[in-house]
Coordinates of C-alpha atoms and ligand atoms in Angstrom, one line a residue:
X29 CA -24.9 -25.7 11.1
X30 CA -23.5 -22.7 13.0
X31 CA -24.8 -19.7 15.2
X32 CA -23.8 -16.5 14.3
X33 CA -21.4 -16.0 16.5
X34 CA -19.6 -19.0 14.8
X35 CA -20.3 -17.9 11.6
X36 CA -18.3 -14.4 12.3
X37 CA -15.2 -16.1 13.0
X38 CA -15.1 -19.5 10.0
X39 CA -16.1 -16.5 8.4
X40 CA -12.8 -14.9 9.2
X41 CA -11.1 -17.7 8.7
X42 CA -12.1 -18.5 5.1
X43 CA -11.6 -15.0 4.0
X44 CA -7.9 -16.2 5.6
X45 CA -7.6 -14.2 8.6
X46 CA -4.2 -14.8 10.4
X47 CA -4.6 -12.4 13.2
X48 CA -8.1 -10.7 15.2
X49 CA -7.2 -7.5 17.3
X50 CA -9.4 -6.9 19.8
X51 CA -11.1 -6.4 23.7
X52 CA -14.0 -8.4 24.6
X53 CA -16.5 -7.2 26.2
X54 CA -20.6 -7.8 26.6
X55 CA -21.9 -7.3 23.3
X56 CA -18.9 -8.9 21.8
X57 CA -19.3 -12.6 24.2
X58 CA -20.7 -14.9 21.9
X59 CA -17.8 -13.7 19.6
X60 CA -15.8 -14.1 21.8
X61 CA -16.8 -17.6 22.8
X62 CA -16.5 -18.6 19.3
X63 CA -13.1 -17.4 19.0
X64 CA -12.2 -19.7 21.9
X65 CA -13.6 -22.3 19.6
X66 CA -11.7 -21.8 16.5
X67 CA -8.1 -23.0 16.5
X68 CA -7.6 -21.1 13.1
X69 CA -7.8 -17.8 13.8
X70 CA -5.5 -16.0 16.3
X71 CA -7.2 -13.1 18.1
X72 CA -4.3 -10.8 20.2
X73 CA -5.3 -8.7 23.3
X74 CA -4.5 -5.9 23.3
X75 CA -5.0 -2.8 26.3
X76 CA -7.4 -0.5 24.6
X77 CA -9.6 -0.7 21.2
X78 CA -7.7 2.4 19.5
X79 CA -5.0 0.6 19.5
X80 CA -6.6 -2.8 18.1
X81 CA -7.2 -0.7 15.2
X82 CA -3.5 1.0 14.8
X83 CA -2.3 -2.3 15.6
X84 CA -4.3 -4.3 12.3
X85 CA -3.9 -1.1 10.5
X86 CA 0.3 -1.2 11.2
X87 CA -0.6 -5.1 9.6
X88 CA -2.5 -3.7 7.0
X89 CA 0.0 -1.5 5.7
X90 CA 3.0 -3.9 5.6
X91 CA 1.0 -6.9 4.7
X92 CA -1.5 -5.2 2.3
X93 CA -4.1 -7.5 3.5
X94 CA -7.0 -6.0 5.4
X95 CA -6.2 -6.0 9.4
X96 CA -9.5 -6.6 11.3
X97 CA -10.5 -5.9 14.8
X98 CA -12.8 -6.8 17.4
X99 CA -15.1 -4.9 19.2
X100 CA -17.2 -4.4 22.4
X101 CA -20.3 -2.2 21.9
X102 CA -21.0 1.3 23.5
X103 CA -16.9 2.5 24.7
X104 CA -15.5 -0.4 23.0
X105 CA -16.8 1.0 19.5
X106 CA -16.3 4.9 20.6
X107 CA -12.7 3.9 21.8
X108 CA -11.7 2.1 17.9
X109 CA -13.1 5.4 16.1
X110 CA -9.8 6.7 16.2
X111 CA -7.7 4.1 14.7
X112 CA -11.0 4.2 11.9
X113 CA -10.3 7.7 11.0
X114 CA -6.8 7.0 11.0
X115 CA -7.2 4.4 8.5
X116 CA -9.9 6.0 6.4
X117 CA -7.6 9.0 6.1
X118 CA -4.3 7.1 4.8
X119 CA -6.9 4.4 2.4
X120 CA -6.0 1.2 4.9
X121 CA -8.1 -2.0 4.4
X122 CA -9.5 -2.4 7.4
X123 CA -12.3 -4.5 8.7
X124 CA -14.4 -3.6 11.9
X125 CA -16.8 -6.3 14.0
X126 CA -18.7 -4.5 16.2
X127 CA -20.5 -5.9 18.7
X128 CA -24.1 -4.1 19.5
X129 CA -26.7 -4.4 22.1
X130 CA -29.8 -6.5 20.9
X131 CA -31.9 -6.4 18.4
X132 CA -34.6 -5.4 20.6
X133 CA -32.9 -3.3 22.6
X134 CA -31.5 -0.8 19.9
X135 CA -32.4 3.0 20.7
X136 CA -33.7 2.5 24.1
X137 CA -30.4 4.2 24.9
X138 CA -29.3 0.3 26.3
X139 CA -26.6 -0.2 29.2
X140 CA -23.4 0.1 26.4
X141 CA -25.8 1.2 23.2
X142 CA -23.9 3.6 20.8
X143 CA -25.3 4.1 17.6
X144 CA -21.4 2.4 16.2
X145 CA -23.3 2.7 12.2
X146 CA -24.3 6.7 12.7
X147 CA -21.1 7.5 14.5
X148 CA -18.7 6.0 12.2
X149 CA -20.0 6.9 9.1
X150 CA -18.1 10.4 8.1
X151 CA -15.0 8.3 8.4
X152 CA -15.6 4.7 6.9
X153 CA -15.8 3.7 3.1
X154 CA -18.8 1.5 3.6
X155 CA -20.8 0.3 6.9
X156 CA -22.9 -3.4 7.7
X157 CA -25.7 -3.8 10.6
X158 CA -26.6 -6.6 10.7
X159 CA -30.0 -8.3 11.0
X160 CA -30.2 -11.4 9.7
X161 CA -27.5 -14.4 11.4
X162 CA -27.8 -15.4 8.0
X163 CA -26.3 -13.2 5.8
X164 CA -23.2 -13.4 7.9
X165 CA -20.7 -15.1 5.7
X166 CA -22.2 -13.1 2.8
X167 CA -22.1 -9.7 4.4
X168 CA -18.1 -10.6 5.6
X169 CA -17.6 -11.3 1.9
X170 CA -18.3 -8.0 1.2
X171 CA -17.2 -6.4 4.0
X172 CA -13.3 -7.4 3.1
X173 CA -14.4 -7.2 -1.1
X174 CA -15.0 -3.2 -0.5
X175 CA -11.9 -2.5 1.9
X176 CA -9.1 -4.2 -0.2
X177 CA -11.0 -2.9 -3.6
X178 CA -10.3 0.3 -5.5
X179 CA -9.4 3.1 -3.1
X180 CA -9.0 1.0 0.3
X181 CA -10.7 2.0 3.6
X182 CA -12.1 0.5 6.6
X183 CA -16.2 -1.3 6.5
X184 CA -17.6 -1.7 9.8
X185 CA -20.0 -4.4 10.1
X186 CA -22.1 -4.0 13.7
X187 CA -24.1 -7.0 14.6
X188 CA -26.1 -7.1 17.8
X189 CA -25.8 -9.8 20.4
X190 CA -29.1 -11.7 19.6
X191 CA -27.4 -12.0 16.0
X192 CA -24.5 -13.8 17.3
X193 CA -27.1 -16.2 20.2
X194 CA -25.6 -20.1 19.5
X195 CA -29.6 -20.6 20.4
X196 CA -30.3 -20.4 16.8
X197 CA -28.2 -22.5 14.1
X198 CA -27.9 -21.7 10.4
X199 CA -25.9 -23.5 7.6
X200 CA -22.9 -22.0 6.5
X201 CA -21.0 -21.6 3.6
X202 CA -18.6 -18.9 3.0
X203 CA -19.4 -17.2 -0.7
X204 CA -16.3 -17.4 -3.4
X205 CA -17.4 -14.2 -4.9
X206 CA -18.7 -11.2 -4.5
X207 CA -20.6 -8.5 -7.0
X208 CA -22.3 -5.6 -6.1
X209 CA -24.1 -4.0 -8.9
X210 CA -23.5 0.2 -7.5
X211 CA -20.1 -1.1 -6.4
X212 CA -17.6 -1.1 -9.4
X213 CA -14.3 0.1 -8.4
X214 CA -12.2 1.5 -11.5
X215 CA -9.1 -0.9 -13.2
X216 CA -8.1 -0.4 -16.5
X217 CA -7.8 3.9 -17.5
X218 CA -8.7 5.2 -20.6
X219 CA -6.4 4.0 -23.1
X220 CA -6.9 7.8 -24.5
X221 CA -5.7 9.8 -21.8
X222 CA -3.0 7.7 -21.3
X223 CA -1.5 8.1 -24.4
X224 CA -1.9 12.0 -24.7
X225 CA -0.2 11.9 -20.8
X226 CA 2.8 10.0 -22.4
X227 CA 3.0 12.5 -25.0
X228 CA 3.0 14.8 -22.4
X229 CA 6.0 13.9 -20.5
X230 CA 7.9 12.5 -22.9
X231 CA 7.5 16.7 -24.3
X232 CA 8.5 17.9 -20.8
X233 CA 11.5 20.1 -20.3
X234 CA 11.3 20.5 -16.3
X235 CA 9.0 17.3 -15.6
X236 CA 8.5 15.8 -12.2
X237 CA 6.9 12.8 -10.8
X238 CA 5.1 13.3 -7.4
X239 CA 4.2 9.8 -6.3
X240 CA 2.2 9.2 -3.1
X241 CA 0.8 6.2 -0.7
X242 CA -1.2 4.9 -3.5
X243 CA 2.0 3.3 -5.4
X244 CA 1.9 1.2 -2.4
X245 CA -1.3 0.9 -1.4
X246 CA -1.8 -0.6 -5.5
X247 CA 1.6 -2.4 -4.8
X248 CA 2.8 -0.4 -8.3
X249 CA 6.7 0.6 -6.8
X250 CA 8.6 -1.4 -9.4
X251 CA 6.4 0.1 -12.3
X252 CA 7.1 3.7 -10.7
X253 CA 11.2 2.9 -10.8
X254 CA 11.0 1.8 -14.1
X255 CA 9.1 4.7 -15.8
X256 CA 11.2 6.8 -13.4
X257 CA 14.1 4.6 -15.1
X258 CA 13.4 4.4 -18.5
X259 CA 12.5 8.5 -19.1
X260 CA 15.4 9.5 -15.6
X261 CA 12.7 11.5 -14.4
X262 CA 13.5 13.3 -10.4
X263 CA 10.8 11.5 -8.7
X264 CA 9.7 12.9 -5.3
X265 CA 7.6 11.0 -2.8
X266 CA 4.7 12.6 0.1
X267 CA 5.0 11.8 3.3
X268 CA 2.9 9.0 2.6
X269 CA 4.4 7.3 -0.3
X270 CA 8.2 7.4 0.6
X271 CA 9.8 3.8 0.3
X272 CA 7.8 3.9 -3.4
X273 CA 11.0 5.1 -4.9
X274 CA 14.6 3.7 -3.2
X275 CA 15.4 6.6 -0.9
X276 CA 19.2 7.3 -1.7
X277 CA 18.7 6.9 -5.8
X278 CA 19.7 9.9 -7.1
X279 CA 17.1 10.6 -9.3
X280 CA 14.7 11.1 -5.6
X281 CA 14.5 14.6 -4.7
X282 CA 13.2 12.8 -1.2
X283 CA 9.9 14.2 0.4
X284 CA 8.3 17.3 -0.7
X285 CA 5.9 19.6 1.1
X286 CA 5.7 21.1 5.1
X287 CA 8.5 20.3 5.5
X288 CA 9.4 18.0 2.2
X289 CA 13.5 19.3 0.7
X290 CA 14.6 22.0 -0.7
X291 CA 14.8 20.9 -4.1
X292 CA 11.8 18.7 -4.6
X293 CA 9.3 21.3 -3.0
X294 CA 11.7 24.2 -5.3
X295 CA 11.5 21.6 -8.4
X296 CA 7.8 21.3 -8.3
X297 CA 7.4 24.9 -8.4
X298 CA 9.2 25.4 -11.3
X299 CA 8.1 22.2 -13.0
X300 CA 6.5 22.2 -16.1
X301 CA 4.8 18.7 -16.3
X302 CA 3.7 16.8 -13.1
X303 CA 3.1 13.6 -13.1
X304 CA 1.1 12.6 -9.8
X305 CA 0.6 9.1 -9.2
X306 CA -1.5 8.2 -6.4
X307 CA -1.6 11.2 -4.8
X308 CA -4.1 13.9 -3.5
X309 CA -2.4 16.7 -3.5
X310 CA -3.1 17.6 0.1
X311 CA -2.5 20.7 2.1
X312 CA 0.3 19.9 3.7
X313 CA 2.1 19.1 0.0
X314 CA 0.6 22.5 -1.8
X315 CA 0.7 24.9 0.3
X316 CA -1.8 28.1 -0.7
X317 CA -3.4 26.1 -3.9
X318 CA -3.5 29.6 -5.7
X319 CA 0.3 29.7 -5.8
X320 CA 0.7 25.8 -6.6
X321 CA 3.4 25.4 -9.7
X322 CA 2.2 28.0 -11.9
X323 CA 3.7 26.8 -14.8
X324 CA 3.0 23.2 -14.7
X325 CA 0.4 21.4 -16.7
X326 CA -1.1 18.4 -14.5
X327 CA -1.1 14.6 -15.1
X328 CA -3.4 12.9 -12.2
X329 CA -3.1 9.0 -12.0
X330 CA -5.7 8.3 -9.3
X331 CA -8.2 5.3 -7.9
X332 CA -10.7 7.0 -6.5
X333 CA -12.6 10.0 -9.8
X334 CA -13.2 12.0 -6.0
X335 CA -9.7 13.0 -5.7
X336 CA -8.6 13.7 -9.1
X337 CA -9.4 17.7 -9.1
X338 CA -10.6 17.9 -5.8
X339 CA -8.0 20.8 -4.6
X340 CA -5.7 21.0 -8.0
X341 CA -7.3 20.6 -11.5
X342 CA -5.8 18.2 -13.5
X343 CA -5.2 18.6 -17.5
X344 CA -4.9 15.0 -17.8
X345 CA -7.1 13.0 -15.3
X346 CA -6.8 9.1 -15.8
X347 CA -9.3 7.8 -13.1
X348 CA -7.6 4.0 -13.2
X349 CA -5.1 1.8 -10.5
X350 CA -1.7 2.7 -10.6
X351 CA -0.5 -0.3 -11.6
X352 CA -2.5 -0.8 -14.6
X353 CA -2.3 2.7 -15.6
X354 CA 1.6 2.3 -15.6
X355 CA 1.5 -0.6 -16.9
X356 CA 0.1 0.3 -20.0
X357 CA 2.8 4.3 -20.1
X358 CA 5.4 1.9 -20.1
X359 CA 3.9 0.0 -23.1
X360 CA 2.5 2.9 -24.7
X361 CA 6.6 4.0 -24.2
X362 CA 8.2 1.1 -26.3
X363 CA 6.0 1.3 -29.1
X364 CA 6.2 5.6 -29.2
X365 CA 10.1 5.0 -29.3
X366 CA 10.8 8.7 -28.5
X367 CA 13.2 9.9 -26.3
X368 CA 12.9 12.9 -24.0
X369 CA 14.6 15.8 -24.7
X370 CA 18.3 15.0 -23.8
X371 CA 19.3 18.5 -23.7
X372 CA 16.5 20.4 -21.5
X373 CA 16.8 17.4 -19.2
X374 CA 19.7 18.0 -18.6
X375 CA 19.7 21.4 -18.2
X376 CA 16.9 20.8 -15.6
X377 CA 19.2 18.2 -14.2
X378 CA 21.4 20.5 -13.6
X379 CA 19.5 22.8 -12.2
X380 CA 18.1 20.5 -9.7
X381 CA 22.1 19.7 -8.7
X382 CA 22.6 23.2 -7.8
X383 CA 19.5 22.9 -5.6
X384 CA 20.7 20.2 -3.8
X385 CA 24.1 21.4 -3.4
X386 CA 22.9 25.2 -2.4
X387 CA 20.1 23.7 0.2
X388 CA 19.9 19.7 0.2
X389 CA 19.9 18.4 3.9
X390 CA 21.7 15.4 2.0
X391 CA 24.2 17.3 0.7
X392 CA 25.3 19.1 3.2
X393 CA 24.4 18.6 7.2
X394 CA 21.8 21.2 8.2
X395 CA 22.1 20.8 11.9
X396 CA 25.1 21.5 14.5
X397 CA 26.8 18.2 16.1
X398 CA 27.3 20.4 19.5
X399 CA 25.8 20.2 23.2
X400 CA 22.8 17.8 23.2
X401 CA 22.0 15.3 21.3
X402 CA 20.3 16.6 17.9
X403 CA 17.3 14.8 16.6
X404 CA 18.2 14.1 13.3
X405 CA 21.6 12.8 14.3
X406 CA 19.5 9.8 15.7
X407 CA 17.5 8.7 12.8
X408 CA 20.4 8.9 10.9
X409 CA 22.4 6.8 13.3
X410 CA 19.6 4.7 13.8
X411 CA 19.8 3.8 9.7
X412 CA 22.9 2.7 9.8
X413 CA 23.4 1.0 13.1
X414 CA 19.6 -0.9 10.8
X415 CA 21.3 -1.0 7.3
X416 CA 18.5 1.2 6.6
X417 CA 16.7 -2.4 6.5
X418 CA 14.8 -1.9 9.5
X419 CA 10.5 -1.5 9.6
X420 CA 10.1 1.9 11.0
X421 CA 6.6 3.2 12.1
X422 CA 6.5 6.4 13.9
X423 CA 4.0 8.9 16.1
X424 CA 3.4 12.2 15.2
X425 CA 5.3 15.6 15.5
X426 CA 8.8 16.2 15.2
X427 CA 10.1 12.8 15.3
X428 CA 7.9 11.9 13.2
X429 CA 9.1 14.4 10.5
X430 CA 12.8 13.7 11.1
X431 CA 12.4 9.7 10.5
X432 CA 10.6 10.8 7.4
X433 CA 13.3 13.3 6.2
X434 CA 16.6 10.7 7.8
X435 CA 15.5 7.7 7.9
X436 CA 16.0 7.2 3.9
X437 CA 13.3 4.3 3.2
X438 CA 14.6 2.0 0.2
X439 CA 11.1 -0.5 -0.6
X440 CA 7.5 0.0 -0.2
X441 CA 5.5 -0.8 3.1
X442 CA 9.1 -0.1 5.4
X443 CA 7.5 3.3 6.5
X444 CA 4.1 3.3 8.4
X445 CA 3.4 6.4 10.6
X446 CA -0.2 8.3 10.2
X447 CA -0.1 10.7 7.4
X448 CA -3.6 11.5 6.8
X449 CA -5.3 12.6 10.3
X450 CA -1.7 12.6 12.3
X451 CA -2.8 10.4 15.1
X452 CA -0.4 10.3 17.8
X453 CA -0.7 7.3 19.4
X454 CA -0.4 5.0 16.4
X455 CA 3.6 4.4 16.5
X456 CA 3.5 1.6 19.3
X457 CA 0.4 -0.5 18.3
X458 CA 1.7 0.0 13.9
X459 CA 4.5 -1.8 15.3
X460 CA 2.8 -4.2 16.9
X461 CA 0.4 -5.1 14.4
X462 CA 3.7 -4.9 11.4
X463 CA 5.5 -7.1 14.0
X464 CA 2.9 -9.8 13.5
X465 CA 3.8 -10.1 10.0
X466 CA 7.1 -8.9 9.8
X467 CA 9.6 -11.9 11.3
X468 CA 13.2 -11.1 8.5
X469 CA 13.6 -7.3 9.8
X470 CA 13.4 -5.4 12.7
X471 CA 10.6 -3.2 13.7
X472 CA 11.1 0.0 15.4
X473 CA 8.7 2.4 16.3
X474 CA 10.5 6.1 16.5
X475 CA 8.4 8.4 18.7
X476 CA 8.5 11.3 20.6
X477 CA 8.1 11.6 25.2
X478 CA 4.3 13.6 24.2
X479 CA 3.1 10.4 21.1
X480 CA 4.5 6.9 22.8
X481 CA 2.1 8.5 26.5
X482 CA -0.8 7.8 24.5
X483 CA -1.2 4.5 24.0
X484 CA 2.3 3.2 26.7
X485 CA -0.6 0.3 28.1
X486 CA 0.5 -1.8 24.7
X487 CA 4.2 -2.0 26.4
X488 CA 1.9 -5.1 28.5
X489 CA 0.6 -6.7 25.2
X490 CA 4.2 -6.9 24.4
X491 CA 5.1 -8.9 26.8
X492 CA 2.0 -11.2 25.9
X493 CA 3.3 -11.9 22.1
X494 CA 6.6 -11.7 22.4
X495 CA 6.7 -9.0 20.2
X496 CA 10.4 -7.5 20.2
X497 CA 9.5 -3.8 19.1
X498 CA 12.4 -1.2 19.4
X499 CA 11.3 2.1 20.7
X500 CA 13.7 5.3 19.8
X501 CA 12.0 7.7 22.2
X502 CA 13.3 11.4 21.0
X503 CA 12.9 13.3 24.7
X504 CA 12.7 16.4 24.0
X505 CA 10.9 16.4 27.2
X506 CA 8.2 18.9 24.9
X507 CA 5.1 18.2 22.4
X508 CA 8.2 19.8 19.9
X509 CA 6.1 20.6 17.2
X510 CA 4.0 22.8 19.2
X511 CA 6.8 24.0 21.3
X512 CA 8.0 24.8 17.1
X513 CA 4.4 26.7 15.6
X514 CA 4.8 28.6 18.7
X515 CA 8.8 29.7 18.7
X516 CA 7.4 30.6 14.7
X517 CA 3.7 32.0 15.2
X518 CA 3.2 33.0 18.9
X519 CA 6.2 34.6 20.0
X520 CA 7.7 31.5 22.0
X521 CA 4.5 32.0 24.2
X522 CA 4.8 27.5 25.2
X523 CA 0.9 27.9 26.2
X524 CA 0.8 24.3 27.5
X525 CA 3.6 22.0 25.1
X526 CA 5.7 21.7 28.3
X527 CA 5.2 19.6 31.3
X528 CA 7.7 21.0 33.5
X529 CA 9.0 17.6 35.6
X530 CA 6.1 15.2 35.2
X531 CA 8.1 12.8 32.8
X532 CA 7.8 9.1 34.1
X533 CA 11.2 7.2 33.9
X534 CA 10.5 5.8 31.0
X535 CA 13.4 2.9 31.9
X536 CA 12.0 1.8 34.7
X537 CA 8.4 2.0 33.5
X538 CA 9.6 -0.6 30.4
X539 CA 11.6 -2.3 33.1
X540 CA 7.7 -2.9 35.1
X541 CA 6.6 -4.5 32.3
X542 CA 9.2 -7.2 31.8
X543 CA 11.3 -5.0 29.0
X544 CA 14.7 -3.6 28.8
X545 CA 15.0 0.0 28.7
X546 CA 17.9 2.5 28.0
X547 CA 18.1 6.0 29.0
X548 CA 20.6 7.9 26.5
X549 CA 22.1 11.6 27.4
X550 CA 25.7 11.7 25.8
X551 CA 26.3 11.9 21.5
X552 CA 29.3 9.2 22.6
X553 CA 27.0 6.6 23.9
X554 CA 24.1 6.7 21.4
X555 CA 26.1 4.8 18.7
X556 CA 26.7 2.3 20.8
X557 CA 23.8 1.8 22.6
X558 CA 21.8 2.0 19.4
X559 CA 23.6 -1.6 18.7
X560 CA 23.2 -3.2 21.7
X561 CA 19.1 -2.1 21.2
X562 CA 19.6 -4.2 18.3
X563 CA 21.8 -7.0 19.2
X564 CA 18.8 -7.8 21.6
X565 CA 16.4 -9.3 19.0
X566 CA 14.2 -11.0 21.1
X567 CA 13.7 -8.6 23.4
X568 CA 11.6 -4.8 23.5
X569 CA 14.1 -2.6 24.3
X570 CA 12.7 1.5 25.1
X571 CA 15.9 3.8 24.3
X572 CA 14.5 7.1 26.0
X573 CA 17.1 9.6 24.2
X574 CA 17.7 13.2 25.3
X575 CA 18.2 15.2 22.6
X576 CA 17.9 19.1 22.0
X577 CA 14.4 20.5 22.9
X578 CA 15.6 24.1 20.5
X579 CA 15.4 22.0 17.4
X580 CA 13.1 22.5 14.7
X581 CA 12.5 20.5 12.1
X582 CA 13.7 22.6 8.5
X583 CA 13.0 23.5 5.8
X584 CA 9.4 24.5 7.0
X585 CA 7.4 25.9 4.0
X586 CA 5.9 29.0 4.5
X587 CA 2.4 29.4 5.6
X588 CA -0.4 30.5 5.2
X589 CA -0.6 32.4 1.6
X590 CA 3.1 30.4 0.6
X591 CA 3.6 28.7 -2.6
X592 CA 5.4 25.1 -2.7
X593 CA 9.0 27.3 -2.6
X594 CA 8.4 29.7 0.3
X595 CA 10.3 27.8 3.0
X596 CA 12.3 28.5 6.0
X597 CA 15.4 26.9 5.6
X598 CA 17.2 27.0 9.0
X599 CA 15.8 29.8 11.8
X600 CA 17.6 32.7 10.0
X601 CA 17.4 31.4 6.7
X602 CA 14.7 32.0 4.0
X603 CA 14.2 31.3 0.7
Ligands
TPP18 C1 -3.8 12.7 19.5 C2 -3.4 14.2 19.1 N1 -3.3 14.9 19.7 C3 -2.6 16.6 19.7 C4 -2.1 16.2 18.0 C5 -1.3 17.7 17.6 N2 0.1 18.0 18.2 C6 1.3 17.3 16.8 S1 2.7 16.8 17.4 C7 2.0 17.2 18.6 C8 3.0 16.9 19.7 C9 3.8 16.2 19.9 O1 4.9 15.8 20.8 P1 6.0 14.5 21.3 O2 5.0 13.0 21.0 O3 7.0 14.8 21.8 O4 6.6 14.4 19.4 P2 7.7 15.8 19.2 O5 6.9 16.7 18.3 O6 8.1 16.6 20.8 O7 8.8 15.3 18.3 C10 1.1 17.7 19.0 C11 0.0 17.3 20.5 C12 -2.0 15.1 17.9 N3 -1.4 15.1 16.6 N4 -2.6 14.0 17.6
MG19 MG1 9.0 15.1 22.4

């Protein structure tokens, strides 16, 4: 016999939850009292509810398991909204439990009342408003099932205070399984479609495999590698898909899209067959859809039927889990015993090598190493010092794109960033969540002096839980990505993208939280300081690295109305 609050926490325990990221308040106090009694589920107290969601999100991205958040009603719940939207846009499994005002006060503009189910509706996969305490175990089980199955996403459980009251108890049993009649996520793809897709791939003359975050979320990276190796086809990754195919592999064309490589975007444009795997053809990839890859037949594998032909019409749609569909494709390939057209493939690789030679960012250095430190060289030095093994989280802006381009991720779940929503403030709390999951490799947050200030208070959480994250702040003293667009589209009118002399002394700020701060302004010091930073394995180190404010991220697709291949390669060169 347990109270509603105790049942809730006990259900989390029985679901195998290690950590709950949260922040208490009135409507959640019965739950917090139950947290106090429970010894198995560890609660992590953040400093802002947005950070709770990002930390749970970072944890989920590293482990593949659902992140869990607990907040109070009203402002606690609304502060969590940005993080819920962030998880929703990137299909990250998360369960958010929000306290609510007592049932008999709902709708009366009660103190700290917000209609959380209503407010979060467009950015959740599903939500529950609990009306009967006896249903808590089943609701929790369903919430985790929905959050983690099919196309993952956030689920909200809103619980009025009276439902968690210790005054009443109920027989407790955690269900072993759930079945939801109206929800049947896809698993196996259509075998006929899979055979057709394999045949189309084998007959291709200029194939490209375009792999997205779904490959990582679907734990299918090894199968992607098997398929690409079996065929010797080029692979390009979306921002979310980085790490699903080894970064330095010669078949890897690098990232595609807005800041994709010349070879990736140009190969896509000229492809005759594109195999899209767990990717959704979003506007940061396709550029102008009417000009997208004019000669390509498209095979689209996705677990979410709503993603297929949403922006780009698929010729062979396959709805199913990436793991199951890729396995079956490999089986079909074994049986067929046909190989791709060797001559055509050879010519295609020749062409790609030529593109790489001409404008690749990995074949030639695309930035100058004179004057101030360049952001690109910071990421390259970071890559060297960490042996390419760190878990890297990022915020949003130029630093994010430089990290995506120059830290050549080796494995899935190594690159943690807000791709879909583009949430500044994500990096540090996501690194905290990652650090709870990750003991083996260092966790690094690559950030900008703008973004880091959006959740800077979490330096205190790092102190409390001894989370030795390393913060690499590419300090260009500007909202760099905004400034870049103002250079390109607004004749350099820097409307509200510069902050005069108002930036804090980050070294002192880090120190005030008990951490180590380092300021780097000279190229000669960069490598040694980074080494010093990573030698301090059990400390938070905030590296404030001053970089050239005038640097732009290139390549950059020409928008609007550009095709994949229409790019600026530098301030002066265009394709
Ligand atoms: C919460 C939020 N507000 C605004 C933006 C729009 N935005 C995108 S990048 C950027 C500048 C980021 O500056 P900084 O963190 O210093 O990174 P930099 O581009 O300078 O590397 C802004 C304001 C955003 N992505 N997220
Ligand atoms: Mg900046």
